[in-house]
Amino acid sequence: QVQLVESGGGLVQPGGSLRLSCAASGSIFSIYTMGWYRQAPGKQRDLVASITRVGSTNYADFVKGRFTISRDNAKNTVYLQMNSLEAEDTAVYYCNTHPPRVPHWGQGTQVTVSS
């Protein structure tokens, strides 16, 4: 069974930075495009960024120029560098393939942007 484990969240002031990590077990990682998603309270889960297995990236308009997704195929890990954080970025962040193929999402990692 594939497992996804997110980490790196926390409380940060507006304008600050965080780096999220997602470790994936199983054989999916080297095959599929991976994505970071986020879900704020009372809202749907949205795709934030995605990266193909060869490193091509795409970003949601609301994070372009601020967030950077990367992956290390040897470590089965995908990262999300988040800079210039805003209060609106507050959410639980998850990873999965893009589109999502792993039925059991990880626990996510909470990102709170507040002064």
N, C-alpha and C. Protein backbone atom coordinates (compact mmCIF):
# COMPACT_ATOMS: atom_id res chain seq x y z
N GLN A 1 0.84 -1.19 0.00
CA GLN A 1 0.00 0.00 0.00
C GLN A 1 0.88 1.24 0.00
N VAL A 2 0.57 2.15 -0.88
CA VAL A 2 1.34 3.39 -0.98
C VAL A 2 1.03 4.28 0.22
N GLN A 3 2.05 4.85 0.79
CA GLN A 3 1.88 5.81 1.88
C GLN A 3 2.53 7.14 1.51
N LEU A 4 1.86 8.21 1.90
CA LEU A 4 2.35 9.56 1.67
C LEU A 4 2.48 10.23 3.02
N VAL A 5 3.65 10.78 3.31
CA VAL A 5 3.90 11.41 4.61
C VAL A 5 4.42 12.82 4.37
N GLU A 6 3.59 13.80 4.74
CA GLU A 6 3.95 15.20 4.58
C GLU A 6 4.55 15.75 5.88
N SER A 7 5.46 16.71 5.74
CA SER A 7 6.07 17.34 6.90
C SER A 7 6.57 18.73 6.53
N GLY A 8 6.92 19.50 7.56
CA GLY A 8 7.54 20.79 7.32
C GLY A 8 6.66 22.00 7.56
N GLY A 9 5.40 21.77 7.88
CA GLY A 9 4.51 22.90 8.13
C GLY A 9 4.81 23.57 9.46
N GLY A 10 4.06 24.63 9.72
CA GLY A 10 4.24 25.35 10.97
C GLY A 10 3.59 26.70 10.93
N LEU A 11 3.90 27.50 11.94
CA LEU A 11 3.39 28.87 12.06
C LEU A 11 4.46 29.83 11.56
N VAL A 12 4.09 30.70 10.66
CA VAL A 12 5.05 31.65 10.09
C VAL A 12 4.37 33.00 9.91
N GLN A 13 5.13 34.06 10.01
CA GLN A 13 4.58 35.41 9.83
C GLN A 13 4.41 35.70 8.34
N PRO A 14 3.50 36.60 8.01
CA PRO A 14 3.36 37.02 6.61
C PRO A 14 4.70 37.46 6.05
N GLY A 15 4.98 37.03 4.83
CA GLY A 15 6.25 37.32 4.20
C GLY A 15 7.33 36.28 4.45
N GLY A 16 7.06 35.35 5.34
CA GLY A 16 8.02 34.32 5.69
C GLY A 16 8.04 33.17 4.70
N SER A 17 8.85 32.18 5.03
CA SER A 17 9.05 31.03 4.14
C SER A 17 8.96 29.72 4.92
N LEU A 18 8.57 28.69 4.21
CA LEU A 18 8.57 27.33 4.72
C LEU A 18 8.92 26.38 3.58
N ARG A 19 9.47 25.24 3.93
CA ARG A 19 9.74 24.20 2.95
C ARG A 19 9.05 22.91 3.40
N LEU A 20 8.13 22.46 2.58
CA LEU A 20 7.41 21.23 2.86
C LEU A 20 8.07 20.05 2.16
N SER A 21 7.95 18.88 2.77
CA SER A 21 8.46 17.65 2.18
C SER A 21 7.35 16.61 2.18
N CYS A 22 7.40 15.74 1.19
CA CYS A 22 6.46 14.62 1.11
C CYS A 22 7.25 13.38 0.70
N ALA A 23 7.26 12.40 1.58
CA ALA A 23 7.92 11.13 1.30
C ALA A 23 6.88 10.11 0.86
N ALA A 24 7.14 9.47 -0.26
CA ALA A 24 6.19 8.50 -0.81
C ALA A 24 6.82 7.11 -0.81
N SER A 25 6.09 6.16 -0.28
CA SER A 25 6.55 4.78 -0.33
C SER A 25 5.98 4.10 -1.57
N GLY A 26 6.49 2.95 -1.89
CA GLY A 26 5.94 2.24 -3.03
C GLY A 26 6.58 2.66 -4.34
N SER A 27 6.05 2.15 -5.41
CA SER A 27 6.68 2.34 -6.72
C SER A 27 6.08 3.46 -7.54
N ILE A 28 5.16 4.22 -6.94
CA ILE A 28 4.46 5.23 -7.75
C ILE A 28 5.33 6.42 -8.08
N PHE A 29 6.27 6.68 -7.20
CA PHE A 29 6.91 7.99 -7.26
C PHE A 29 7.62 8.23 -8.58
N SER A 30 8.39 7.27 -9.02
CA SER A 30 9.19 7.49 -10.23
C SER A 30 8.36 7.44 -11.50
N ILE A 31 7.11 7.03 -11.39
CA ILE A 31 6.27 6.86 -12.58
C ILE A 31 5.41 8.08 -12.86
N TYR A 32 4.85 8.66 -11.80
CA TYR A 32 3.78 9.62 -11.97
C TYR A 32 4.18 11.06 -11.71
N THR A 33 3.41 11.94 -12.29
CA THR A 33 3.45 13.34 -11.91
C THR A 33 2.98 13.46 -10.46
N MET A 34 3.67 14.24 -9.69
CA MET A 34 3.31 14.47 -8.29
C MET A 34 2.77 15.88 -8.11
N GLY A 35 1.90 16.01 -7.14
CA GLY A 35 1.29 17.32 -6.89
C GLY A 35 1.22 17.66 -5.42
N TRP A 36 1.24 18.94 -5.12
CA TRP A 36 0.92 19.46 -3.80
C TRP A 36 -0.48 20.08 -3.88
N TYR A 37 -1.27 19.78 -2.87
CA TYR A 37 -2.63 20.29 -2.77
C TYR A 37 -2.79 20.98 -1.43
N ARG A 38 -3.82 21.81 -1.30
CA ARG A 38 -4.10 22.41 -0.01
C ARG A 38 -5.59 22.53 0.20
N GLN A 39 -5.96 22.50 1.47
CA GLN A 39 -7.36 22.62 1.84
C GLN A 39 -7.48 23.52 3.06
N ALA A 40 -8.14 24.64 2.87
CA ALA A 40 -8.43 25.55 3.97
C ALA A 40 -9.76 25.15 4.61
N PRO A 41 -9.98 25.53 5.86
CA PRO A 41 -11.23 25.17 6.53
C PRO A 41 -12.45 25.61 5.74
N GLY A 42 -13.38 24.68 5.53
CA GLY A 42 -14.61 24.99 4.83
C GLY A 42 -14.49 25.12 3.33
N LYS A 43 -13.31 24.82 2.80
CA LYS A 43 -13.10 24.96 1.35
C LYS A 43 -12.70 23.62 0.74
N GLN A 44 -12.78 23.53 -0.56
CA GLN A 44 -12.38 22.31 -1.25
C GLN A 44 -10.87 22.22 -1.32
N ARG A 45 -10.40 21.02 -1.60
CA ARG A 45 -8.97 20.80 -1.76
C ARG A 45 -8.57 21.23 -3.17
N ASP A 46 -7.56 22.08 -3.24
CA ASP A 46 -7.11 22.63 -4.53
C ASP A 46 -5.70 22.19 -4.84
N LEU A 47 -5.42 22.02 -6.12
CA LEU A 47 -4.06 21.76 -6.57
C LEU A 47 -3.24 23.05 -6.48
N VAL A 48 -2.08 22.95 -5.87
CA VAL A 48 -1.19 24.10 -5.74
C VAL A 48 -0.12 24.09 -6.82
N ALA A 49 0.51 22.93 -7.01
CA ALA A 49 1.61 22.81 -7.97
C ALA A 49 1.78 21.35 -8.33
N SER A 50 2.35 21.10 -9.50
CA SER A 50 2.63 19.74 -9.92
C SER A 50 3.97 19.68 -10.62
N ILE A 51 4.55 18.49 -10.62
CA ILE A 51 5.85 18.28 -11.26
C ILE A 51 5.86 16.89 -11.89
N THR A 52 6.24 16.84 -13.16
CA THR A 52 6.32 15.55 -13.85
C THR A 52 7.56 14.79 -13.38
N ARG A 53 7.65 13.55 -13.81
CA ARG A 53 8.78 12.74 -13.37
C ARG A 53 10.10 13.24 -13.93
N VAL A 54 10.04 14.06 -14.97
CA VAL A 54 11.27 14.62 -15.54
C VAL A 54 11.47 16.08 -15.16
N GLY A 55 10.59 16.60 -14.30
CA GLY A 55 10.83 17.91 -13.74
C GLY A 55 10.08 19.09 -14.33
N SER A 56 9.16 18.86 -15.22
CA SER A 56 8.35 19.97 -15.72
C SER A 56 7.31 20.35 -14.67
N THR A 57 7.15 21.65 -14.47
CA THR A 57 6.31 22.12 -13.37
C THR A 57 5.14 22.97 -13.85
N ASN A 58 4.10 22.99 -13.05
CA ASN A 58 2.96 23.87 -13.25
C ASN A 58 2.49 24.38 -11.90
N TYR A 59 1.97 25.60 -11.89
CA TYR A 59 1.56 26.23 -10.64
C TYR A 59 0.17 26.84 -10.78
N ALA A 60 -0.57 26.80 -9.68
CA ALA A 60 -1.81 27.56 -9.63
C ALA A 60 -1.48 29.05 -9.66
N ASP A 61 -2.37 29.83 -10.24
CA ASP A 61 -2.10 31.26 -10.37
C ASP A 61 -1.85 31.92 -9.02
N PHE A 62 -2.50 31.41 -7.98
CA PHE A 62 -2.39 32.09 -6.68
C PHE A 62 -1.05 31.86 -5.99
N VAL A 63 -0.17 31.01 -6.55
CA VAL A 63 1.14 30.81 -5.94
C VAL A 63 2.29 31.08 -6.92
N LYS A 64 1.96 31.40 -8.15
CA LYS A 64 3.02 31.62 -9.14
C LYS A 64 3.98 32.72 -8.69
N GLY A 65 5.26 32.42 -8.82
CA GLY A 65 6.27 33.39 -8.44
C GLY A 65 6.64 33.35 -6.97
N ARG A 66 5.88 32.61 -6.17
CA ARG A 66 6.15 32.53 -4.74
C ARG A 66 6.54 31.12 -4.30
N PHE A 67 5.94 30.11 -4.90
CA PHE A 67 6.19 28.72 -4.52
C PHE A 67 7.00 28.02 -5.61
N THR A 68 7.81 27.05 -5.18
CA THR A 68 8.59 26.24 -6.11
C THR A 68 8.48 24.77 -5.72
N ILE A 69 8.06 23.95 -6.67
CA ILE A 69 7.96 22.52 -6.43
C ILE A 69 9.19 21.84 -7.03
N SER A 70 9.69 20.83 -6.33
CA SER A 70 10.82 20.07 -6.84
C SER A 70 10.68 18.63 -6.36
N ARG A 71 11.49 17.76 -6.91
CA ARG A 71 11.42 16.35 -6.50
C ARG A 71 12.80 15.73 -6.55
N ASP A 72 12.99 14.73 -5.72
CA ASP A 72 14.21 13.93 -5.71
C ASP A 72 13.77 12.49 -5.92
N ASN A 73 13.89 11.99 -7.14
CA ASN A 73 13.39 10.66 -7.45
C ASN A 73 14.17 9.57 -6.69
N ALA A 74 15.43 9.82 -6.41
CA ALA A 74 16.22 8.84 -5.68
C ALA A 74 15.73 8.69 -4.25
N LYS A 75 15.15 9.75 -3.70
CA LYS A 75 14.66 9.73 -2.32
C LYS A 75 13.15 9.57 -2.24
N ASN A 76 12.49 9.44 -3.39
CA ASN A 76 11.02 9.35 -3.41
C ASN A 76 10.38 10.49 -2.63
N THR A 77 10.89 11.68 -2.82
CA THR A 77 10.44 12.83 -2.05
C THR A 77 10.15 14.00 -2.98
N VAL A 78 9.07 14.70 -2.69
CA VAL A 78 8.73 15.92 -3.41
C VAL A 78 8.68 17.07 -2.39
N TYR A 79 9.12 18.22 -2.82
CA TYR A 79 9.25 19.38 -1.94
C TYR A 79 8.40 20.54 -2.45
N LEU A 80 8.06 21.42 -1.54
CA LEU A 80 7.39 22.66 -1.90
C LEU A 80 8.04 23.79 -1.10
N GLN A 81 8.81 24.60 -1.79
CA GLN A 81 9.40 25.79 -1.17
C GLN A 81 8.39 26.92 -1.29
N MET A 82 8.01 27.47 -0.16
CA MET A 82 6.99 28.52 -0.13
C MET A 82 7.61 29.79 0.41
N ASN A 83 7.64 30.82 -0.41
CA ASN A 83 8.17 32.13 -0.03
C ASN A 83 7.07 33.17 -0.07
N SER A 84 7.34 34.31 0.54
CA SER A 84 6.38 35.42 0.55
C SER A 84 4.98 34.94 0.95
N LEU A 85 4.93 34.19 2.02
CA LEU A 85 3.66 33.61 2.45
C LEU A 85 2.67 34.69 2.88
N GLU A 86 1.41 34.41 2.58
CA GLU A 86 0.31 35.32 2.88
C GLU A 86 -0.69 34.60 3.78
N ALA A 87 -1.51 35.36 4.46
CA ALA A 87 -2.52 34.76 5.33
C ALA A 87 -3.41 33.79 4.57
N GLU A 88 -3.67 34.11 3.30
CA GLU A 88 -4.53 33.27 2.47
C GLU A 88 -3.90 31.91 2.16
N ASP A 89 -2.62 31.74 2.45
CA ASP A 89 -1.96 30.46 2.24
C ASP A 89 -2.20 29.49 3.39
N THR A 90 -2.83 29.96 4.44
CA THR A 90 -3.12 29.10 5.59
C THR A 90 -4.02 27.95 5.17
N ALA A 91 -3.56 26.72 5.41
CA ALA A 91 -4.30 25.53 4.99
C ALA A 91 -3.53 24.30 5.45
N VAL A 92 -4.15 23.15 5.27
CA VAL A 92 -3.44 21.88 5.40
C VAL A 92 -2.95 21.50 4.01
N TYR A 93 -1.69 21.20 3.91
CA TYR A 93 -1.07 20.87 2.63
C TYR A 93 -0.85 19.36 2.52
N TYR A 94 -1.21 18.83 1.37
CA TYR A 94 -1.12 17.40 1.10
C TYR A 94 -0.37 17.16 -0.20
N CYS A 95 0.20 15.98 -0.33
CA CYS A 95 0.74 15.58 -1.63
C CYS A 95 0.00 14.33 -2.11
N ASN A 96 0.03 14.14 -3.39
CA ASN A 96 -0.53 12.96 -4.04
C ASN A 96 -0.03 13.00 -5.47
N THR A 97 -0.35 12.00 -6.25
CA THR A 97 -0.06 12.10 -7.66
C THR A 97 -1.01 13.15 -8.25
N HIS A 98 -0.72 13.56 -9.49
CA HIS A 98 -1.62 14.48 -10.17
C HIS A 98 -1.95 13.90 -11.54
N PRO A 99 -3.24 13.55 -11.74
CA PRO A 99 -4.34 13.63 -10.78
C PRO A 99 -4.19 12.60 -9.67
N PRO A 100 -4.94 12.77 -8.60
CA PRO A 100 -4.77 11.89 -7.44
C PRO A 100 -5.10 10.43 -7.76
N ARG A 101 -4.15 9.55 -7.45
CA ARG A 101 -4.35 8.12 -7.67
C ARG A 101 -4.24 7.32 -6.38
N VAL A 102 -3.62 7.92 -5.37
CA VAL A 102 -3.48 7.23 -4.09
C VAL A 102 -4.76 7.48 -3.29
N PRO A 103 -5.54 6.44 -3.03
CA PRO A 103 -6.84 6.68 -2.40
C PRO A 103 -6.76 7.17 -0.96
N HIS A 104 -5.71 6.76 -0.26
CA HIS A 104 -5.60 7.15 1.14
C HIS A 104 -4.62 8.31 1.24
N TRP A 105 -5.16 9.51 1.38
CA TRP A 105 -4.32 10.68 1.52
C TRP A 105 -3.55 10.63 2.83
N GLY A 106 -2.39 11.27 2.87
CA GLY A 106 -1.65 11.39 4.10
C GLY A 106 -2.35 12.31 5.08
N GLN A 107 -1.73 12.51 6.22
CA GLN A 107 -2.34 13.36 7.25
C GLN A 107 -2.20 14.85 6.93
N GLY A 108 -1.36 15.15 5.99
CA GLY A 108 -1.13 16.54 5.63
C GLY A 108 -0.24 17.24 6.64
N THR A 109 0.13 18.46 6.32
CA THR A 109 0.92 19.28 7.23
C THR A 109 0.30 20.67 7.27
N GLN A 110 0.06 21.16 8.49
CA GLN A 110 -0.63 22.43 8.67
C GLN A 110 0.33 23.59 8.46
N VAL A 111 -0.08 24.52 7.64
CA VAL A 111 0.65 25.78 7.44
C VAL A 111 -0.26 26.90 7.91
N THR A 112 0.23 27.68 8.85
CA THR A 112 -0.53 28.82 9.38
C THR A 112 0.31 30.07 9.20
N VAL A 113 -0.24 31.03 8.49
CA VAL A 113 0.44 32.30 8.26
C VAL A 113 -0.30 33.37 9.04
N SER A 114 0.37 33.89 10.04
CA SER A 114 -0.28 34.85 10.93
C SER A 114 0.76 35.66 11.66
N SER A 115 0.41 36.91 11.92
CA SER A 115 1.31 37.75 12.71
C SER A 115 0.95 37.68 14.18
